[in-house]
Amino acid sequence: MTLIYAGLSLGAVYALVAIGYNIVFIASHSFNFAQAQLMMIGAFVTYTGYVTFKLPTVAVLALAMVVVAVLSAIEERIAIRPVSDHQTQLITTLGFGTILTGVAQLIWGTQPLQVPFFAGAEVLTILGGRVFPVEVALVVFAVALVVAITFYTRRRMGGLAVVAMSQDEEAATLRGIDVRMLAFAAFAVTGVLGGLMGAAIGPKTFAVASLGAALAIKGFVALAIGGFGSMYGGLLGGFAIGLVEQYVARYLGSNFTNLSVFVLLLLVLMIRPTGLFGRVQERTV
Amino acid sequence: MKRRLRLLVGLAAVGSMVMTACGGSGDEPQADSAPYKIMISAGSDAGGQTDQLTTGVISARAAVKVVNDAGGINGKPVELIESPDNADPQKALSNLRAQIAKDRPDAYLVASGSNVSTAVAGILRQNEIIFLDSGNSADTNKPAENPYAFHLAAPFKTVVEGYLPQFEQNGYKKIAVLHGNSAYAKQFGALAESVFTEKGYETSVVEYDAKALDMTAQISALQAKNPDVLVFNGYGAPVGLVLQGITKLGWNVPILGDTSVTSTPLVTTMPPDGLIGTPETKNLKIEVTTSVNVATASEATKKAIEAMKSMGEIKASLNNCLNFDAVMLLAAAANHAKSNDTKAVADALLLPEVNTKAGTAVYDTYPYTADDHQPQLPIETHTFVAPGVLKDGQIGSAEN
């Protein structure tokens, strides 16, 4: 069971990155390749809040969410809005992510920092498996976030507006939706969640400047496996990668972990090119 | 008329000679007054290796000051030329080429890892520039091909054989080895497996991906073998992830970390930043050179540390201060040879009377031979200590 828990918690980390990608993708059909770095900043800010400022947990989480939301809003202004096509946005967001990594190195250095977790670090035994409290929290958080976002996009006016914008920007504008404002809001919300995600991930992975690069690719693969635009798909993709990594490392060796993940991706894409939960959008021309 | 003509010709000849002489001593310095130039791969940002890089450069600066205060090399001052390449091999190579074209350095040093060493080894050999390599690149221990390159760090064999006394003292028979996937880590894992197996220990080896974010699987694979001790290589975040993984699995096994583990601040820093005194480091001992341990450091080491402190903060362990020793060795060899010629300096470095009395800090001596340019250090130069606070490059100070 310990290996399953390790796989699920690692998968939850990848799923959180995929969720961040997905929110921006649904809202604006572009990828925010700085998402993982935004989460990395969230982990560093959490460390600063707890260790340097000795703030209570609520204040630390608020600080992480505000800082990352502001950074995310800045990114939308300088790396997304001035660029017209989505292909170029891949480059500009990647560049913004690189800047964030550099800034993190300047402020927090290059060594890993231990991020405290509010529920402590005592090992729990659940159904015969051993797990840290933060690992349980990661899985619960990822699942709850996906359920909440899905509910919001299906049952709330704001969420429906985002989906409408995603399906047909022009039609959404004609229906009175402020598309630019909504796209900006989606980025800011991604930032808020990114801060929260960073606070959840940091205690498991340490806050370290290389964290963004480590998360970015696997988060993208999780999304590709699950299907672009599908929240449940990203979650499932993340868990699948985490479990495959752990079991392959345990029984075949570390040399095969990345290989196995990409074999899984290829298999899924060969069977379902849009990913497990992705949908083909048909348009009449 | 003829006398006037002769006078004019004579004046012109003298004038020409005077001008030639003046031109020769004008812009270009005379060879005799030129400083002894040592180039070093330096910078301020090498990612995760930044502390190692800056500490390595500070150690070279300190040694240059020590040598210059003592009269320089053969009466000439030593000049340290810092290449701002941030340990990037391409930039280091480019900067070295430019420096050779402008003003050939007499010696070259690196301050972080072996990538730069590998990149510059060829051009240094072509230009007959002496290279004291703290990165221990495989390309710089081939005396037959490159007689001017020497290793500074302890050979892998010394590092790995340093574990054997621990095994004997504690009666360990079954050894587990967990190592990363960098070139250094793979070499460590391969040599550990061959040396331990050769000595009759039952050895299991598992590799982990240094970019992985969870090591539970790799640790449980070794736990299943039920070893007496875990030998562990790692640097940076993987050190924390492995130690966390061991705690999570509830595995109560003695852990012996190699010198890379020692270089990771997580195990030489108190909480909340580090792990000293936490359950993660309860069973951990880390490999250090005798100079890193305050209790066993020599007077020369203490003097060197004072010199380095005057140049800046020693952020990494003394293991990263090999360039202090490099400059001291160069000075001792050139002064002994009474020449700055590359061959003369390289030949002098082989002499025990030179490399044992150079005033080096990390190792007391660098025993090189004509056939092997790795310092043939005894295994006693490495020992194991409990994790402690790293201060001025050392562990075990009174403040710990």
Coordinates of N, CA, C and O in Angstrom, one line a residue, chain A residues 177-279:
Chain A
I177 N -20.6 38.8 -23.0 CA -19.5 38.4 -22.1 C -18.2 39.2 -22.4 O -17.8 39.3 -23.6
D178 N -17.6 39.7 -21.4 CA -16.4 40.5 -21.6 C -15.2 39.5 -21.6 O -14.6 39.0 -20.6
V179 N -14.9 39.1 -22.9 CA -14.0 38.0 -23.1 C -12.6 38.3 -22.6 O -11.9 37.5 -21.9
R180 N -12.1 39.5 -22.8 CA -10.7 39.9 -22.4 C -10.6 39.9 -20.8 O -9.7 39.4 -20.3
M181 N -11.7 40.4 -20.2 CA -11.7 40.4 -18.8 C -11.7 39.0 -18.2 O -11.1 38.7 -17.2
L182 N -12.5 38.2 -18.9 CA -12.7 36.8 -18.4 C -11.4 36.0 -18.5 O -11.0 35.3 -17.6
A183 N -10.7 36.3 -19.6 CA -9.4 35.6 -19.9 C -8.4 36.1 -18.8 O -7.6 35.3 -18.3
F184 N -8.4 37.4 -18.5 CA -7.5 37.9 -17.5 C -7.9 37.3 -16.1 O -7.0 36.9 -15.3
A185 N -9.2 37.2 -15.8 CA -9.6 36.6 -14.6 C -9.2 35.2 -14.4 O -8.8 34.7 -13.4
A186 N -9.3 34.4 -15.6 CA -8.8 33.0 -15.5 C -7.4 32.9 -15.1 O -7.0 32.0 -14.4
F187 N -6.6 33.8 -15.7 CA -5.1 33.8 -15.3 C -4.9 34.1 -13.8 O -4.1 33.5 -13.1
A188 N -5.7 35.1 -13.4 CA -5.5 35.5 -12.0 C -6.0 34.4 -11.0 O -5.3 34.1 -10.0
V189 N -7.1 33.7 -11.4 CA -7.6 32.6 -10.6 C -6.6 31.4 -10.6 O -6.3 30.8 -9.6
T190 N -5.9 31.2 -11.8 CA -4.9 30.2 -11.9 C -3.8 30.5 -10.9 O -3.2 29.7 -10.3
G191 N -3.5 31.8 -10.8 CA -2.4 32.3 -9.9 C -2.8 32.0 -8.4 O -2.0 31.5 -7.7
V192 N -4.1 32.3 -8.1 CA -4.6 32.1 -6.7 C -4.4 30.6 -6.4 O -3.9 30.2 -5.3
L193 N -4.9 29.8 -7.3 CA -4.8 28.3 -7.1 C -3.4 27.9 -7.1 O -3.0 27.0 -6.4
G194 N -2.5 28.5 -8.0 CA -1.1 28.2 -8.0 C -0.4 28.4 -6.7 O 0.4 27.6 -6.3
G195 N -0.8 29.5 -6.0 CA -0.2 29.7 -4.7 C -0.6 28.7 -3.7 O 0.2 28.1 -2.9
L196 N -1.9 28.3 -3.8 CA -2.4 27.2 -2.9 C -1.7 25.9 -3.2 O -1.4 25.1 -2.3
M197 N -1.6 25.6 -4.5 CA -1.0 24.3 -4.9 C 0.5 24.3 -4.5 O 1.0 23.3 -4.0
G198 N 1.2 25.5 -4.6 CA 2.6 25.5 -4.2 C 2.7 25.2 -2.7 O 3.6 24.5 -2.3
A199 N 1.8 25.8 -1.9 CA 1.8 25.5 -0.5 C 1.6 24.0 -0.2 O 2.1 23.5 0.8
A200 N 0.8 23.4 -1.0 CA 0.5 21.9 -0.8 C 1.7 21.1 -1.3 O 2.0 20.0 -0.7
I201 N 2.3 21.5 -2.4 CA 3.4 20.7 -3.0 C 4.7 20.8 -2.2 O 5.5 19.8 -2.0
G202 N 5.0 22.0 -1.8 CA 6.3 22.3 -1.2 C 6.7 21.4 -0.1 O 7.9 20.9 -0.1
P203 N 5.8 21.0 0.9 CA 6.3 20.1 2.0 C 6.7 18.7 1.5 O 7.4 18.0 2.1
K204 N 6.2 18.3 0.3 CA 6.6 17.0 -0.2 C 7.8 17.1 -1.1 O 8.7 16.2 -1.0
T205 N 8.0 18.2 -1.8 CA 9.1 18.2 -2.8 C 10.3 19.1 -2.4 O 11.3 19.1 -3.1
F206 N 10.1 19.8 -1.3 CA 11.1 20.9 -0.9 C 10.9 22.1 -1.9 O 10.5 21.9 -3.0
A207 N 11.1 23.3 -1.4 CA 11.1 24.4 -2.3 C 12.5 24.6 -2.9 O 13.5 24.8 -2.2
V208 N 12.6 24.4 -4.2 CA 13.9 24.5 -4.9 C 13.7 25.0 -6.3 O 12.6 24.8 -6.9
A209 N 14.6 25.8 -6.7 CA 14.4 26.5 -8.0 C 14.3 25.6 -9.2 O 13.8 26.0 -10.2
S210 N 14.7 24.4 -9.1 CA 14.6 23.4 -10.2 C 13.2 22.7 -10.2 O 12.9 21.9 -11.1
L211 N 12.4 23.1 -9.2 CA 11.1 22.4 -9.1 C 10.2 22.6 -10.3 O 9.5 21.7 -10.8
G212 N 10.2 23.8 -10.8 CA 9.3 24.2 -12.0 C 9.6 23.3 -13.2 O 8.7 22.7 -13.8
A213 N 10.9 23.2 -13.5 CA 11.3 22.3 -14.7 C 10.9 20.9 -14.4 O 10.4 20.2 -15.4
A214 N 11.0 20.4 -13.2 CA 10.7 19.0 -12.9 C 9.2 18.7 -13.0 O 8.8 17.6 -13.5
L215 N 8.4 19.7 -12.7 CA 6.9 19.6 -12.8 C 6.3 19.8 -14.1 O 5.3 19.2 -14.5
A216 N 6.9 20.7 -14.9 CA 6.3 21.2 -16.1 C 6.0 20.1 -17.1 O 4.9 20.0 -17.6
I217 N 7.0 19.3 -17.4 CA 6.8 18.2 -18.5 C 5.8 17.2 -18.0 O 4.9 16.8 -18.8
K218 N 6.0 16.7 -16.8 CA 5.1 15.6 -16.3 C 3.6 16.1 -16.2 O 2.7 15.4 -16.5
G219 N 3.5 17.4 -15.8 CA 2.1 18.0 -15.8 C 1.5 18.0 -17.2 O 0.3 17.7 -17.3
F220 N 2.3 18.3 -18.1 CA 1.8 18.4 -19.5 C 1.4 17.0 -20.0 O 0.4 16.8 -20.7
V221 N 2.3 16.0 -19.7 CA 2.0 14.6 -20.1 C 0.7 14.1 -19.4 O -0.1 13.5 -20.1
A222 N 0.5 14.5 -18.2 CA -0.8 14.1 -17.5 C -2.0 14.7 -18.2 O -3.0 14.0 -18.4
L223 N -1.8 15.9 -18.7 CA -2.9 16.6 -19.4 C -3.2 15.9 -20.7 O -4.3 15.6 -21.1
A224 N -2.1 15.5 -21.4 CA -2.2 14.9 -22.7 C -2.8 13.5 -22.6 O -3.6 13.1 -23.4
I225 N -2.5 12.8 -21.5 CA -3.1 11.5 -21.3 C -4.6 11.6 -21.0 O -5.4 10.9 -21.5
G226 N -4.9 12.6 -20.1 CA -6.3 12.7 -19.7 C -7.2 13.4 -20.8 O -8.4 13.2 -20.8
G227 N -6.5 14.2 -21.6 CA -7.3 15.0 -22.6 C -7.3 16.5 -22.3 O -7.7 16.8 -21.2
F228 N -6.9 17.3 -23.3 CA -6.9 18.7 -23.0 C -8.3 19.2 -22.8 O -9.2 18.9 -23.5
G229 N -8.4 20.0 -21.8 CA -9.7 20.6 -21.4 C -10.5 19.8 -20.4 O -11.5 20.3 -19.9
S230 N -10.1 18.6 -20.1 CA -10.8 17.8 -19.2 C -10.2 17.8 -17.8 O -9.0 17.4 -17.7
M231 N -10.9 18.2 -16.8 CA -10.4 18.3 -15.5 C -10.2 16.9 -14.9 O -9.1 16.6 -14.3
Y232 N -11.2 16.0 -15.1 CA -11.1 14.7 -14.6 C -10.0 13.9 -15.3 O -9.3 13.1 -14.8
G233 N -9.8 14.2 -16.6 CA -8.8 13.6 -17.4 C -7.4 14.0 -16.9 O -6.5 13.1 -16.7
G234 N -7.2 15.2 -16.5 CA -5.9 15.7 -16.0 C -5.6 15.0 -14.7 O -4.5 14.6 -14.4
L235 N -6.7 14.8 -13.8 CA -6.5 14.2 -12.5 C -6.1 12.7 -12.7 O -5.1 12.2 -12.1
L236 N -6.8 12.0 -13.6 CA -6.6 10.6 -13.9 C -5.2 10.4 -14.5 O -4.4 9.5 -14.2
G237 N -4.8 11.3 -15.4 CA -3.5 11.3 -16.1 C -2.4 11.4 -15.1 O -1.4 10.7 -15.1
G238 N -2.6 12.4 -14.1 CA -1.6 12.6 -13.1 C -1.4 11.3 -12.2 O -0.3 10.9 -12.0
F239 N -2.5 10.8 -11.8 CA -2.4 9.5 -10.9 C -1.8 8.4 -11.7 O -1.0 7.6 -11.2
A240 N -2.1 8.3 -13.0 CA -1.6 7.2 -13.8 C -0.1 7.3 -13.9 O 0.7 6.3 -13.7
I241 N 0.4 8.5 -14.1 CA 1.9 8.8 -14.2 C 2.6 8.4 -12.9 O 3.6 7.8 -12.9
G242 N 2.0 8.9 -11.8 CA 2.6 8.7 -10.5 C 2.7 7.2 -10.2 O 3.7 6.7 -9.7
L243 N 1.6 6.5 -10.4 CA 1.6 5.0 -10.1 C 2.6 4.3 -11.1 O 3.4 3.4 -10.6
V244 N 2.6 4.6 -12.3 CA 3.5 4.0 -13.3 C 5.0 4.2 -12.8 O 5.8 3.3 -12.8
E245 N 5.3 5.5 -12.5 CA 6.7 5.8 -12.1 C 7.1 5.0 -10.9 O 8.2 4.5 -10.9
Q246 N 6.2 4.9 -9.9 CA 6.6 4.2 -8.7 C 6.8 2.7 -8.9 O 7.8 2.1 -8.5
Y247 N 5.8 2.1 -9.6 CA 5.9 0.6 -9.8 C 7.1 0.3 -10.8 O 7.8 -0.7 -10.5
V248 N 7.3 1.1 -11.8 CA 8.4 0.8 -12.7 C 9.7 1.0 -12.0 O 10.7 0.1 -12.1
A249 N 9.9 2.0 -11.2 CA 11.1 2.3 -10.4 C 11.4 1.1 -9.4 O 12.5 0.7 -9.2
R250 N 10.3 0.6 -8.8 CA 10.4 -0.5 -7.8 C 10.8 -1.8 -8.5 O 11.7 -2.5 -8.0
Y251 N 10.2 -2.1 -9.6 CA 10.4 -3.5 -10.1 C 11.3 -3.6 -11.4 O 11.8 -4.6 -11.7
L252 N 11.4 -2.4 -12.1 CA 12.3 -2.5 -13.3 C 13.5 -1.6 -13.2 O 14.5 -1.8 -13.9
G253 N 13.5 -0.6 -12.3 CA 14.6 0.3 -12.1 C 14.3 1.7 -12.6 O 13.5 1.9 -13.5
S254 N 15.1 2.7 -12.1 CA 14.8 4.1 -12.4 C 15.1 4.4 -13.9 O 14.5 5.4 -14.4
N255 N 15.9 3.6 -14.5 CA 16.2 3.9 -16.0 C 15.0 3.8 -16.8 O 15.0 4.3 -17.9
F256 N 14.0 3.1 -16.3 CA 12.8 2.8 -17.2 C 11.6 3.7 -16.8 O 10.5 3.6 -17.5
T257 N 11.7 4.6 -15.8 CA 10.5 5.3 -15.4 C 10.0 6.3 -16.4 O 8.9 6.3 -16.8
N258 N 10.9 7.2 -16.9 CA 10.5 8.1 -17.9 C 10.0 7.4 -19.2 O 9.1 7.8 -19.8
L259 N 10.8 6.4 -19.6 CA 10.4 5.6 -20.8 C 9.0 5.1 -20.6 O 8.2 5.2 -21.6
S260 N 8.7 4.5 -19.5 CA 7.4 3.9 -19.3 C 6.3 5.0 -19.4 O 5.2 4.7 -19.9
V261 N 6.5 6.1 -18.8 CA 5.5 7.2 -18.8 C 5.2 7.6 -20.3 O 4.0 7.8 -20.6
F262 N 6.3 7.7 -21.1 CA 6.0 8.1 -22.5 C 5.4 7.0 -23.3 O 4.7 7.2 -24.3
V263 N 5.7 5.8 -22.9 CA 5.1 4.6 -23.6 C 3.6 4.7 -23.3 O 2.7 4.5 -24.2
L264 N 3.3 4.9 -22.0 CA 1.9 5.1 -21.7 C 1.2 6.2 -22.5 O 0.1 6.0 -23.0
L265 N 1.8 7.3 -22.6 CA 1.3 8.4 -23.3 C 1.0 8.0 -24.8 O 0.0 8.3 -25.4
L266 N 2.0 7.3 -25.4 CA 1.9 6.9 -26.8 C 0.7 6.0 -27.0 O -0.1 6.1 -27.9
L267 N 0.6 5.0 -26.0 CA -0.5 4.0 -26.1 C -1.8 4.7 -26.0 O -2.7 4.4 -26.8
V268 N -2.0 5.6 -25.1 CA -3.2 6.3 -24.9 C -3.6 7.1 -26.2 O -4.7 7.1 -26.7
L269 N -2.6 7.8 -26.7 CA -2.8 8.7 -27.9 C -3.1 7.9 -29.1 O -3.8 8.3 -30.0
M270 N -2.5 6.6 -29.2 CA -2.8 5.8 -30.3 C -4.2 5.3 -30.3 O -4.9 5.1 -31.3
I271 N -4.7 5.0 -29.1 CA -6.1 4.5 -28.9 C -7.1 5.6 -29.0 O -8.1 5.5 -29.7
R272 N -6.8 6.7 -28.2 CA -7.7 7.8 -28.2 C -6.8 9.1 -28.5 O -6.2 9.6 -27.5
P273 N -6.7 9.6 -29.7 CA -5.8 10.7 -30.0 C -6.1 12.0 -29.2 O -5.3 12.8 -29.0
T274 N -7.4 12.1 -28.7 CA -7.7 13.3 -27.9 C -7.5 13.1 -26.4 O -7.8 14.0 -25.6
G275 N -6.9 12.0 -26.0 CA -6.7 11.7 -24.6 C -7.9 10.9 -24.0 O -8.9 10.8 -24.7
L276 N -7.8 10.4 -22.8 CA -8.9 9.6 -22.3 C -10.2 10.3 -22.2 O -11.2 9.7 -22.5
F277 N -10.2 11.6 -21.8 CA -11.4 12.3 -21.6 C -11.6 13.5 -22.6 O -12.5 14.3 -22.4
G278 N -10.7 13.6 -23.6 CA -10.7 14.7 -24.5 C -11.9 14.5 -25.5 O -12.3 13.4 -25.8
R279 N -12.4 15.7 -26.0 CA -13.5 15.6 -27.0 C -13.1 16.2 -28.3 O -12.4 17.2 -28.3

